[in-house]
Amino acid sequence: MSDTSALGAAAQGPNNDSSLEHYTALLDWMVSKGGQLHESVEIAKDERRGVHLQVKNDWKDGVPSNTHIIKTPLTSTMSYFNVIGYSFNTDDGSFISFPEHGVHFPRGFAEAVGQEESSIFFLMGQYLQGKEGFWYPYIRTLPQPGALTTPLYYEGDDLEWLEGTSLSPARQQKANLLKEKYGTVYTELCKAGFDGAEKYTWDLYLWASTIFVSRAFSAKVLSGVIPDTQLPEENVSVLLPFIDILNHRPLAKVEWRAGKGNVAFLVLEDVAAGQEISNNYGPRNNEQLMMNYGFCLPNNPCDYRIVSLRAPPGSPLQMARSQQLQMFPGLAKETDDPYYVFNVFYPLLAPDTPMEHSIFSPALFDAVSILAANNRELETLEVTEQSIRIPDTYGNSRTTLAALSQIIIELITHIVKLRSSAADLQNPGNLKQTHAKIYRDSQIMLSETALVIAAWTLNRARQHNFGGSWEETKQLLGSHMVRVPPGKFPEEIRSRIQVRILERQSVLANNGELFVLDDLPEILPVEMQQPCKACLQGVTQNAGRAIPMLRGSLETSPFAFPMFLCFIRAAHTAGESNSETVSLSSRLSKWARCLLENYPAPPEDVLWALEDEDDEQLLDMFDNVLEGMKTRNGAIFSDLEKFTGEWQGDNWWLSPNWLRWAWMITEQESVQVPEEPLALLAAEQPGQGQVMLSTAPCLYIPQ
């Protein structure tokens, strides 16, 4: 298996021979063992794709689907079965053997280090045999030690191109793991008294390990002769000479077929004359391609980013995970959390996957939702074998909006980190740096497109006169996309973002559930709007004069939302007890009932105090302001009396206890929404002063 350009050059070996002589010799060797290359196919080489296979230009009809392109004989394969010299008689009387071909490890060594590591050392031994080795025609076409381009081979200036990306820590982690494995296996080899053990160096081990990771196939390719019961489920990989010349093309339709005497490679799609015959390594993202193969693709449709999300000890998410493992112990085998951000072209989606889940994996979305959930929402938490989630019931869409806000902050942080860490880099100076730049750019693009989509859903939550019709949606989407700078994305990507938004159902069922203070009066009955707004403004102005730290506008006052909540509660209670008063809308009445059910009313005979001393001190000063206003500016409250009820007593609608009740609800039922998240897309160098990420509190009122 090879990179579309890198390994083609590397596979020429130390002599840097630009001819195809070694590959032709490999083909002849394979054919001599009983292998085959379809007559329509030839070995070719160019600067972009390196060494590859293609349909001959003069093969006019091309190659039809279901054609056997390559048949690699079993006798030329290399695997753990060669390490142990495995042989047996088949049911039809045939004798099958996998010889060691000159590299004989003590049986105790293979048993001590395992199948994977003994296979790697076996390849090292075959390499050390040089021209005398059975696999020499194959090994000399492989990229030679020191010519590989995976991050483990980055050094000096190359490492700067990995800084700030996830590849940098992944490289170090893998290097540490391999060095530990090498030390253990080398010690066992010496302990076994193996002659020439000193030649099995770290550098050679790193090469052989990389070859197996980047080129080997599953042991299932040998299932044509070895029964499944004798094939290990894992840790046995098979090198298939000549088949592994093929370059990777995402979504290529191919098949590897295990036979009695060979392993066949088939194309399951038509390939025209002159076109390349490609393999498909599977839906690999760019990080996997870089770590395992040493290259990545600038337009990889299967690209996605793994998000590191750790559940803090004692958090609801951590406790829910523990509960899930107790309920379903088998899940303990799954060590990786599927927290992904997908690119907008990601193809492996179920038809009914919601729009947001097509970009942010359900597990990621659910985990962030749980971390952002309030106590009321956590009461509804569902733990099943498939997921841990907050169900979509009345009042729970706040977790979706809070999760999107947190995801937007993570995306912006990721983009800024990648751009800032590349600020001093110049043009790439070699192939490794070129691929590192492609990787970084693809990661930035992935997060930027995800940012546009997350911001879209959050934007819908701020639209209070948006009905959601097709025409309204297209118009709103047009306004949203205008905020993306022209030329920021190629037209194909820009169009794909819009298609993804329009073609799939959103997880957010309703629009207009987040409110800044200016929006709130409009949700009230007309008769209440002006007197309520005048009261809130009057109280805020008086509080600003009396409490210096509160000076500012109504929108920035920490008491704006609590006062509005107190008003809604009072108007709801008054409407329930007096049918002649102006009633709240059904939406506000339902919301008020929900709040009173989940946040019980405070007692009248006990004075509440907040746990936070600073908050309590601020509220105490605010209480004094209100008491003074009741004496000097009573008209501001009397204008609301027909909606709120009597206000001159101690247990009035802005009493100390009701204010503290509303203060606690505000903390639970608000969402900190990032302001102007798409402004980041217009910045030249985020992280260097141009972009300041700020959030604004929004009150959540469910539909």
PDB file of N, CA, C and O in Angstrom, residues 330-389:
ATOM      1  N   GLY A 330     -20.107  -5.857  28.991  1.00  0.00           N
ATOM      2  CA  GLY A 330     -19.430  -6.093  27.721  1.00  0.00           C
ATOM      3  C   GLY A 330     -18.884  -4.829  27.085  1.00  0.00           C
ATOM      4  O   GLY A 330     -17.966  -4.880  26.253  1.00  0.00           O
ATOM      5  N   LEU A 331     -19.415  -3.666  27.468  1.00  0.00           N
ATOM      6  CA  LEU A 331     -18.951  -2.405  26.895  1.00  0.00           C
ATOM      7  C   LEU A 331     -17.545  -2.048  27.347  1.00  0.00           C
ATOM      8  O   LEU A 331     -16.909  -1.164  26.769  1.00  0.00           O
ATOM      9  N   ALA A 332     -17.043  -2.718  28.380  1.00  0.00           N
ATOM     10  CA  ALA A 332     -15.700  -2.415  28.889  1.00  0.00           C
ATOM     11  C   ALA A 332     -14.633  -2.688  27.838  1.00  0.00           C
ATOM     12  O   ALA A 332     -13.540  -2.122  27.887  1.00  0.00           O
ATOM     13  N   LYS A 333     -14.934  -3.553  26.863  1.00  0.00           N
ATOM     14  CA  LYS A 333     -13.972  -3.860  25.803  1.00  0.00           C
ATOM     15  C   LYS A 333     -13.785  -2.690  24.849  1.00  0.00           C
ATOM     16  O   LYS A 333     -12.773  -2.606  24.156  1.00  0.00           O
ATOM     17  N   GLU A 334     -14.770  -1.799  24.791  1.00  0.00           N
ATOM     18  CA  GLU A 334     -14.698  -0.666  23.876  1.00  0.00           C
ATOM     19  C   GLU A 334     -13.938   0.470  24.559  1.00  0.00           C
ATOM     20  O   GLU A 334     -14.471   1.178  25.399  1.00  0.00           O
ATOM     21  N   THR A 335     -12.676   0.608  24.180  1.00  0.00           N
ATOM     22  CA  THR A 335     -11.804   1.562  24.870  1.00  0.00           C
ATOM     23  C   THR A 335     -11.879   2.968  24.293  1.00  0.00           C
ATOM     24  O   THR A 335     -11.540   3.935  24.963  1.00  0.00           O
ATOM     25  N   ASP A 336     -12.302   3.096  23.044  1.00  0.00           N
ATOM     26  CA  ASP A 336     -12.319   4.406  22.395  1.00  0.00           C
ATOM     27  C   ASP A 336     -13.725   4.990  22.401  1.00  0.00           C
ATOM     28  O   ASP A 336     -14.698   4.315  22.054  1.00  0.00           O
ATOM     29  N   ASP A 337     -13.822   6.248  22.797  1.00  0.00           N
ATOM     30  CA  ASP A 337     -15.102   6.945  22.747  1.00  0.00           C
ATOM     31  C   ASP A 337     -15.289   7.535  21.351  1.00  0.00           C
ATOM     32  O   ASP A 337     -14.391   8.210  20.835  1.00  0.00           O
ATOM     33  N   PRO A 338     -16.433   7.306  20.734  1.00  0.00           N
ATOM     34  CA  PRO A 338     -16.648   7.803  19.364  1.00  0.00           C
ATOM     35  C   PRO A 338     -17.021   9.282  19.337  1.00  0.00           C
ATOM     36  O   PRO A 338     -18.137   9.653  18.994  1.00  0.00           O
ATOM     37  N   TYR A 339     -16.075  10.133  19.712  1.00  0.00           N
ATOM     38  CA  TYR A 339     -16.306  11.575  19.718  1.00  0.00           C
ATOM     39  C   TYR A 339     -15.668  12.161  18.464  1.00  0.00           C
ATOM     40  O   TYR A 339     -14.449  12.378  18.417  1.00  0.00           O
ATOM     41  N   TYR A 340     -16.490  12.422  17.440  1.00  0.00           N
ATOM     42  CA  TYR A 340     -15.956  12.832  16.146  1.00  0.00           C
ATOM     43  C   TYR A 340     -16.615  14.119  15.651  1.00  0.00           C
ATOM     44  O   TYR A 340     -17.789  14.379  15.924  1.00  0.00           O
ATOM     45  N   VAL A 341     -15.832  14.870  14.861  1.00  0.00           N
ATOM     46  CA  VAL A 341     -16.368  15.959  14.041  1.00  0.00           C
ATOM     47  C   VAL A 341     -16.099  15.567  12.596  1.00  0.00           C
ATOM     48  O   VAL A 341     -14.943  15.424  12.187  1.00  0.00           O
ATOM     49  N   PHE A 342     -17.165  15.370  11.817  1.00  0.00           N
ATOM     50  CA  PHE A 342     -17.039  14.893  10.445  1.00  0.00           C
ATOM     51  C   PHE A 342     -16.960  16.065   9.466  1.00  0.00           C
ATOM     52  O   PHE A 342     -17.491  17.146   9.729  1.00  0.00           O
ATOM     53  N   ASN A 343     -16.344  15.805   8.316  1.00  0.00           N
ATOM     54  CA  ASN A 343     -16.376  16.819   7.266  1.00  0.00           C
ATOM     55  C   ASN A 343     -17.717  16.755   6.539  1.00  0.00           C
ATOM     56  O   ASN A 343     -18.448  15.768   6.637  1.00  0.00           O
ATOM     57  N   VAL A 344     -18.039  17.805   5.803  1.00  0.00           N
ATOM     58  CA  VAL A 344     -19.386  17.930   5.234  1.00  0.00           C
ATOM     59  C   VAL A 344     -19.650  16.944   4.102  1.00  0.00           C
ATOM     60  O   VAL A 344     -20.798  16.790   3.674  1.00  0.00           O
ATOM     61  N   PHE A 345     -18.604  16.266   3.608  1.00  0.00           N
ATOM     62  CA  PHE A 345     -18.793  15.283   2.546  1.00  0.00           C
ATOM     63  C   PHE A 345     -18.816  13.852   3.081  1.00  0.00           C
ATOM     64  O   PHE A 345     -18.877  12.909   2.296  1.00  0.00           O
ATOM     65  N   TYR A 346     -18.756  13.694   4.392  1.00  0.00           N
ATOM     66  CA  TYR A 346     -18.647  12.350   4.954  1.00  0.00           C
ATOM     67  C   TYR A 346     -19.793  11.482   4.442  1.00  0.00           C
ATOM     68  O   TYR A 346     -20.970  11.813   4.617  1.00  0.00           O
ATOM     69  N   PRO A 347     -19.464  10.340   3.816  1.00  0.00           N
ATOM     70  CA  PRO A 347     -20.505   9.583   3.101  1.00  0.00           C
ATOM     71  C   PRO A 347     -21.179   8.479   3.904  1.00  0.00           C
ATOM     72  O   PRO A 347     -22.231   7.988   3.498  1.00  0.00           O
ATOM     73  N   LEU A 348     -20.578   8.063   5.014  1.00  0.00           N
ATOM     74  CA  LEU A 348     -21.052   6.856   5.693  1.00  0.00           C
ATOM     75  C   LEU A 348     -22.083   7.205   6.757  1.00  0.00           C
ATOM     76  O   LEU A 348     -21.886   6.994   7.952  1.00  0.00           O
ATOM     77  N   LEU A 349     -23.206   7.748   6.299  1.00  0.00           N
ATOM     78  CA  LEU A 349     -24.259   8.194   7.201  1.00  0.00           C
ATOM     79  C   LEU A 349     -25.564   7.477   6.877  1.00  0.00           C
ATOM     80  O   LEU A 349     -25.877   7.239   5.706  1.00  0.00           O
ATOM     81  N   ALA A 350     -26.312   7.156   7.911  1.00  0.00           N
ATOM     82  CA  ALA A 350     -27.643   6.594   7.690  1.00  0.00           C
ATOM     83  C   ALA A 350     -28.549   7.678   7.108  1.00  0.00           C
ATOM     84  O   ALA A 350     -28.378   8.865   7.403  1.00  0.00           O
ATOM     85  N   PRO A 351     -29.511   7.292   6.278  1.00  0.00           N
ATOM     86  CA  PRO A 351     -30.377   8.296   5.641  1.00  0.00           C
ATOM     87  C   PRO A 351     -31.116   9.189   6.629  1.00  0.00           C
ATOM     88  O   PRO A 351     -31.409  10.344   6.323  1.00  0.00           O
ATOM     89  N   ASP A 352     -31.432   8.654   7.816  1.00  0.00           N
ATOM     90  CA  ASP A 352     -32.206   9.427   8.786  1.00  0.00           C
ATOM     91  C   ASP A 352     -31.333  10.115   9.836  1.00  0.00           C
ATOM     92  O   ASP A 352     -31.843  10.601  10.845  1.00  0.00           O
ATOM     93  N   THR A 353     -30.024  10.169   9.604  1.00  0.00           N
ATOM     94  CA  THR A 353     -29.142  10.851  10.555  1.00  0.00           C
ATOM     95  C   THR A 353     -29.474  12.338  10.592  1.00  0.00           C
ATOM     96  O   THR A 353     -29.479  13.001   9.555  1.00  0.00           O
ATOM     97  N   PRO A 354     -29.767  12.910  11.761  1.00  0.00           N
ATOM     98  CA  PRO A 354     -30.068  14.341  11.837  1.00  0.00           C
ATOM     99  C   PRO A 354     -28.894  15.186  11.351  1.00  0.00           C
ATOM    100  O   PRO A 354     -27.736  14.743  11.364  1.00  0.00           O
ATOM    101  N   MET A 355     -29.201  16.393  10.933  1.00  0.00           N
ATOM    102  CA  MET A 355     -28.188  17.261  10.343  1.00  0.00           C
ATOM    103  C   MET A 355     -27.006  17.478  11.282  1.00  0.00           C
ATOM    104  O   MET A 355     -25.843  17.339  10.886  1.00  0.00           O
ATOM    105  N   GLU A 356     -27.272  17.811  12.532  1.00  0.00           N
ATOM    106  CA  GLU A 356     -26.174  18.068  13.471  1.00  0.00           C
ATOM    107  C   GLU A 356     -25.352  16.810  13.728  1.00  0.00           C
ATOM    108  O   GLU A 356     -24.130  16.877  13.868  1.00  0.00           O
ATOM    109  N   HIS A 357     -26.004  15.651  13.782  1.00  0.00           N
ATOM    110  CA  HIS A 357     -25.282  14.400  14.019  1.00  0.00           C
ATOM    111  C   HIS A 357     -24.491  13.957  12.796  1.00  0.00           C
ATOM    112  O   HIS A 357     -23.627  13.088  12.905  1.00  0.00           O
ATOM    113  N   SER A 358     -24.772  14.526  11.636  1.00  0.00           N
ATOM    114  CA  SER A 358     -23.973  14.217  10.454  1.00  0.00           C
ATOM    115  C   SER A 358     -22.631  14.938  10.501  1.00  0.00           C
ATOM    116  O   SER A 358     -21.718  14.604   9.739  1.00  0.00           O
ATOM    117  N   ILE A 359     -22.500  15.907  11.391  1.00  0.00           N
ATOM    118  CA  ILE A 359     -21.246  16.643  11.563  1.00  0.00           C
ATOM    119  C   ILE A 359     -20.617  16.326  12.917  1.00  0.00           C
ATOM    120  O   ILE A 359     -19.407  16.131  13.029  1.00  0.00           O
ATOM    121  N   PHE A 360     -21.434  16.253  13.945  1.00  0.00           N
ATOM    122  CA  PHE A 360     -20.958  15.942  15.297  1.00  0.00           C
ATOM    123  C   PHE A 360     -21.547  14.588  15.690  1.00  0.00           C
ATOM    124  O   PHE A 360     -22.768  14.447  15.759  1.00  0.00           O
ATOM    125  N   SER A 361     -20.690  13.609  15.928  1.00  0.00           N
ATOM    126  CA  SER A 361     -21.190  12.261  16.193  1.00  0.00           C
ATOM    127  C   SER A 361     -22.169  12.284  17.365  1.00  0.00           C
ATOM    128  O   SER A 361     -22.023  13.078  18.305  1.00  0.00           O
ATOM    129  N   PRO A 362     -23.199  11.430  17.328  1.00  0.00           N
ATOM    130  CA  PRO A 362     -24.187  11.418  18.411  1.00  0.00           C
ATOM    131  C   PRO A 362     -23.557  11.271  19.793  1.00  0.00           C
ATOM    132  O   PRO A 362     -24.008  11.903  20.749  1.00  0.00           O
ATOM    133  N   ALA A 363     -22.518  10.441  19.900  1.00  0.00           N
ATOM    134  CA  ALA A 363     -21.876  10.255  21.206  1.00  0.00           C
ATOM    135  C   ALA A 363     -21.251  11.554  21.701  1.00  0.00           C
ATOM    136  O   ALA A 363     -21.326  11.880  22.891  1.00  0.00           O
ATOM    137  N   LEU A 364     -20.616  12.311  20.797  1.00  0.00           N
ATOM    138  CA  LEU A 364     -20.035  13.598  21.178  1.00  0.00           C
ATOM    139  C   LEU A 364     -21.136  14.566  21.587  1.00  0.00           C
ATOM    140  O   LEU A 364     -21.040  15.236  22.630  1.00  0.00           O
ATOM    141  N   PHE A 365     -22.171  14.637  20.779  1.00  0.00           N
ATOM    142  CA  PHE A 365     -23.265  15.565  21.054  1.00  0.00           C
ATOM    143  C   PHE A 365     -23.922  15.242  22.392  1.00  0.00           C
ATOM    144  O   PHE A 365     -24.191  16.135  23.209  1.00  0.00           O
ATOM    145  N   ASP A 366     -24.166  13.957  22.627  1.00  0.00           N
ATOM    146  CA  ASP A 366     -24.813  13.555  23.877  1.00  0.00           C
ATOM    147  C   ASP A 366     -23.917  13.831  25.080  1.00  0.00           C
ATOM    148  O   ASP A 366     -24.394  14.286  26.130  1.00  0.00           O
ATOM    149  N   ALA A 367     -22.613  13.556  24.939  1.00  0.00           N
ATOM    150  CA  ALA A 367     -21.694  13.758  26.066  1.00  0.00           C
ATOM    151  C   ALA A 367     -21.616  15.227  26.450  1.00  0.00           C
ATOM    152  O   ALA A 367     -21.674  15.579  27.637  1.00  0.00           O
ATOM    153  N   VAL A 368     -21.488  16.106  25.457  1.00  0.00           N
ATOM    154  CA  VAL A 368     -21.418  17.543  25.752  1.00  0.00           C
ATOM    155  C   VAL A 368     -22.749  18.022  26.324  1.00  0.00           C
ATOM    156  O   VAL A 368     -22.783  18.873  27.222  1.00  0.00           O
ATOM    157  N   SER A 369     -23.847  17.474  25.824  1.00  0.00           N
ATOM    158  CA  SER A 369     -25.166  17.845  26.350  1.00  0.00           C
ATOM    159  C   SER A 369     -25.283  17.495  27.829  1.00  0.00           C
ATOM    160  O   SER A 369     -25.818  18.277  28.625  1.00  0.00           O
ATOM    161  N   ILE A 370     -24.783  16.325  28.198  1.00  0.00           N
ATOM    162  CA  ILE A 370     -24.863  15.897  29.598  1.00  0.00           C
ATOM    163  C   ILE A 370     -23.986  16.783  30.479  1.00  0.00           C
ATOM    164  O   ILE A 370     -24.378  17.174  31.584  1.00  0.00           O
ATOM    165  N   LEU A 371     -22.795  17.122  29.988  1.00  0.00           N
ATOM    166  CA  LEU A 371     -21.911  17.997  30.763  1.00  0.00           C
ATOM    167  C   LEU A 371     -22.508  19.389  30.934  1.00  0.00           C
ATOM    168  O   LEU A 371     -22.215  20.083  31.913  1.00  0.00           O
ATOM    169  N   ALA A 372     -23.351  19.800  29.976  1.00  0.00           N
ATOM    170  CA  ALA A 372     -23.958  21.133  30.034  1.00  0.00           C
ATOM    171  C   ALA A 372     -25.347  21.119  30.663  1.00  0.00           C
ATOM    172  O   ALA A 372     -25.965  22.176  30.822  1.00  0.00           O
ATOM    173  N   ALA A 373     -25.842  19.940  31.029  1.00  0.00           N
ATOM    174  CA  ALA A 373     -27.217  19.820  31.524  1.00  0.00           C
ATOM    175  C   ALA A 373     -27.351  20.376  32.938  1.00  0.00           C
ATOM    176  O   ALA A 373     -26.413  20.329  33.738  1.00  0.00           O
ATOM    177  N   ASN A 374     -28.536  20.896  33.241  1.00  0.00           N
ATOM    178  CA  ASN A 374     -28.817  21.333  34.606  1.00  0.00           C
ATOM    179  C   ASN A 374     -29.463  20.182  35.382  1.00  0.00           C
ATOM    180  O   ASN A 374     -29.722  19.105  34.834  1.00  0.00           O
ATOM    181  N   ASN A 375     -29.727  20.414  36.649  1.00  0.00           N
ATOM    182  CA  ASN A 375     -30.266  19.343  37.493  1.00  0.00           C
ATOM    183  C   ASN A 375     -31.627  18.859  37.004  1.00  0.00           C
ATOM    184  O   ASN A 375     -31.934  17.668  37.071  1.00  0.00           O
ATOM    185  N   ARG A 376     -32.452  19.794  36.533  1.00  0.00           N
ATOM    186  CA  ARG A 376     -33.772  19.407  36.026  1.00  0.00           C
ATOM    187  C   ARG A 376     -33.639  18.452  34.851  1.00  0.00           C
ATOM    188  O   ARG A 376     -34.344  17.428  34.775  1.00  0.00           O
ATOM    189  N   GLU A 377     -32.747  18.757  33.943  1.00  0.00           N
ATOM    190  CA  GLU A 377     -32.568  17.931  32.751  1.00  0.00           C
ATOM    191  C   GLU A 377     -31.923  16.589  33.085  1.00  0.00           C
ATOM    192  O   GLU A 377     -32.255  15.561  32.485  1.00  0.00           O
ATOM    193  N   LEU A 378     -31.006  16.596  34.051  1.00  0.00           N
ATOM    194  CA  LEU A 378     -30.342  15.349  34.432  1.00  0.00           C
ATOM    195  C   LEU A 378     -31.309  14.357  35.066  1.00  0.00           C
ATOM    196  O   LEU A 378     -31.047  13.149  35.065  1.00  0.00           O
ATOM    197  N   GLU A 379     -32.425  14.853  35.599  1.00  0.00           N
ATOM    198  CA  GLU A 379     -33.429  13.952  36.164  1.00  0.00           C
ATOM    199  C   GLU A 379     -34.009  13.029  35.095  1.00  0.00           C
ATOM    200  O   GLU A 379     -34.530  11.960  35.399  1.00  0.00           O
ATOM    201  N   THR A 380     -33.909  13.433  33.826  1.00  0.00           N
ATOM    202  CA  THR A 380     -34.490  12.636  32.738  1.00  0.00           C
ATOM    203  C   THR A 380     -33.438  11.792  32.016  1.00  0.00           C
ATOM    204  O   THR A 380     -33.750  11.155  31.010  1.00  0.00           O
ATOM    205  N   LEU A 381     -32.202  11.778  32.497  1.00  0.00           N
ATOM    206  CA  LEU A 381     -31.098  11.088  31.827  1.00  0.00           C
ATOM    207  C   LEU A 381     -31.439   9.623  31.554  1.00  0.00           C
ATOM    208  O   LEU A 381     -31.931   8.913  32.430  1.00  0.00           O
ATOM    209  N   GLU A 382     -31.165   9.180  30.329  1.00  0.00           N
ATOM    210  CA  GLU A 382     -31.412   7.797  29.935  1.00  0.00           C
ATOM    211  C   GLU A 382     -30.083   7.085  29.697  1.00  0.00           C
ATOM    212  O   GLU A 382     -29.211   7.602  28.987  1.00  0.00           O
ATOM    213  N   VAL A 383     -29.922   5.912  30.286  1.00  0.00           N
ATOM    214  CA  VAL A 383     -28.721   5.101  30.106  1.00  0.00           C
ATOM    215  C   VAL A 383     -29.143   3.773  29.489  1.00  0.00           C
ATOM    216  O   VAL A 383     -29.891   2.999  30.099  1.00  0.00           O
ATOM    217  N   THR A 384     -28.688   3.514  28.270  1.00  0.00           N
ATOM    218  CA  THR A 384     -28.955   2.248  27.591  1.00  0.00           C
ATOM    219  C   THR A 384     -27.634   1.673  27.105  1.00  0.00           C
ATOM    220  O   THR A 384     -26.577   2.306  27.232  1.00  0.00           O
ATOM    221  N   GLU A 385     -27.686   0.496  26.544  1.00  0.00           N
ATOM    222  CA  GLU A 385     -26.461  -0.113  26.019  1.00  0.00           C
ATOM    223  C   GLU A 385     -25.914   0.687  24.846  1.00  0.00           C
ATOM    224  O   GLU A 385     -24.704   0.753  24.635  1.00  0.00           O
ATOM    225  N   GLN A 386     -26.808   1.328  24.091  1.00  0.00           N
ATOM    226  CA  GLN A 386     -26.390   2.059  22.898  1.00  0.00           C
ATOM    227  C   GLN A 386     -25.922   3.474  23.198  1.00  0.00           C
ATOM    228  O   GLN A 386     -25.070   4.016  22.494  1.00  0.00           O
ATOM    229  N   SER A 387     -26.458   4.096  24.242  1.00  0.00           N
ATOM    230  CA  SER A 387     -26.140   5.509  24.447  1.00  0.00           C
ATOM    231  C   SER A 387     -26.424   5.955  25.872  1.00  0.00           C
ATOM    232  O   SER A 387     -27.105   5.268  26.643  1.00  0.00           O
ATOM    233  N   ILE A 388     -25.877   7.132  26.179  1.00  0.00           N
ATOM    234  CA  ILE A 388     -26.209   7.872  27.398  1.00  0.00           C
ATOM    235  C   ILE A 388     -26.666   9.237  26.911  1.00  0.00           C
ATOM    236  O   ILE A 388     -25.893   9.967  26.291  1.00  0.00           O
ATOM    237  N   ARG A 389     -27.912   9.596  27.181  1.00  0.00           N
ATOM    238  CA  ARG A 389     -28.428  10.809  26.556  1.00  0.00           C
ATOM    239  C   ARG A 389     -29.520  11.466  27.387  1.00  0.00           C
ATOM    240  O   ARG A 389     -30.150  10.834  28.237  1.00  0.00           O
TER     241      ARG A 389
END
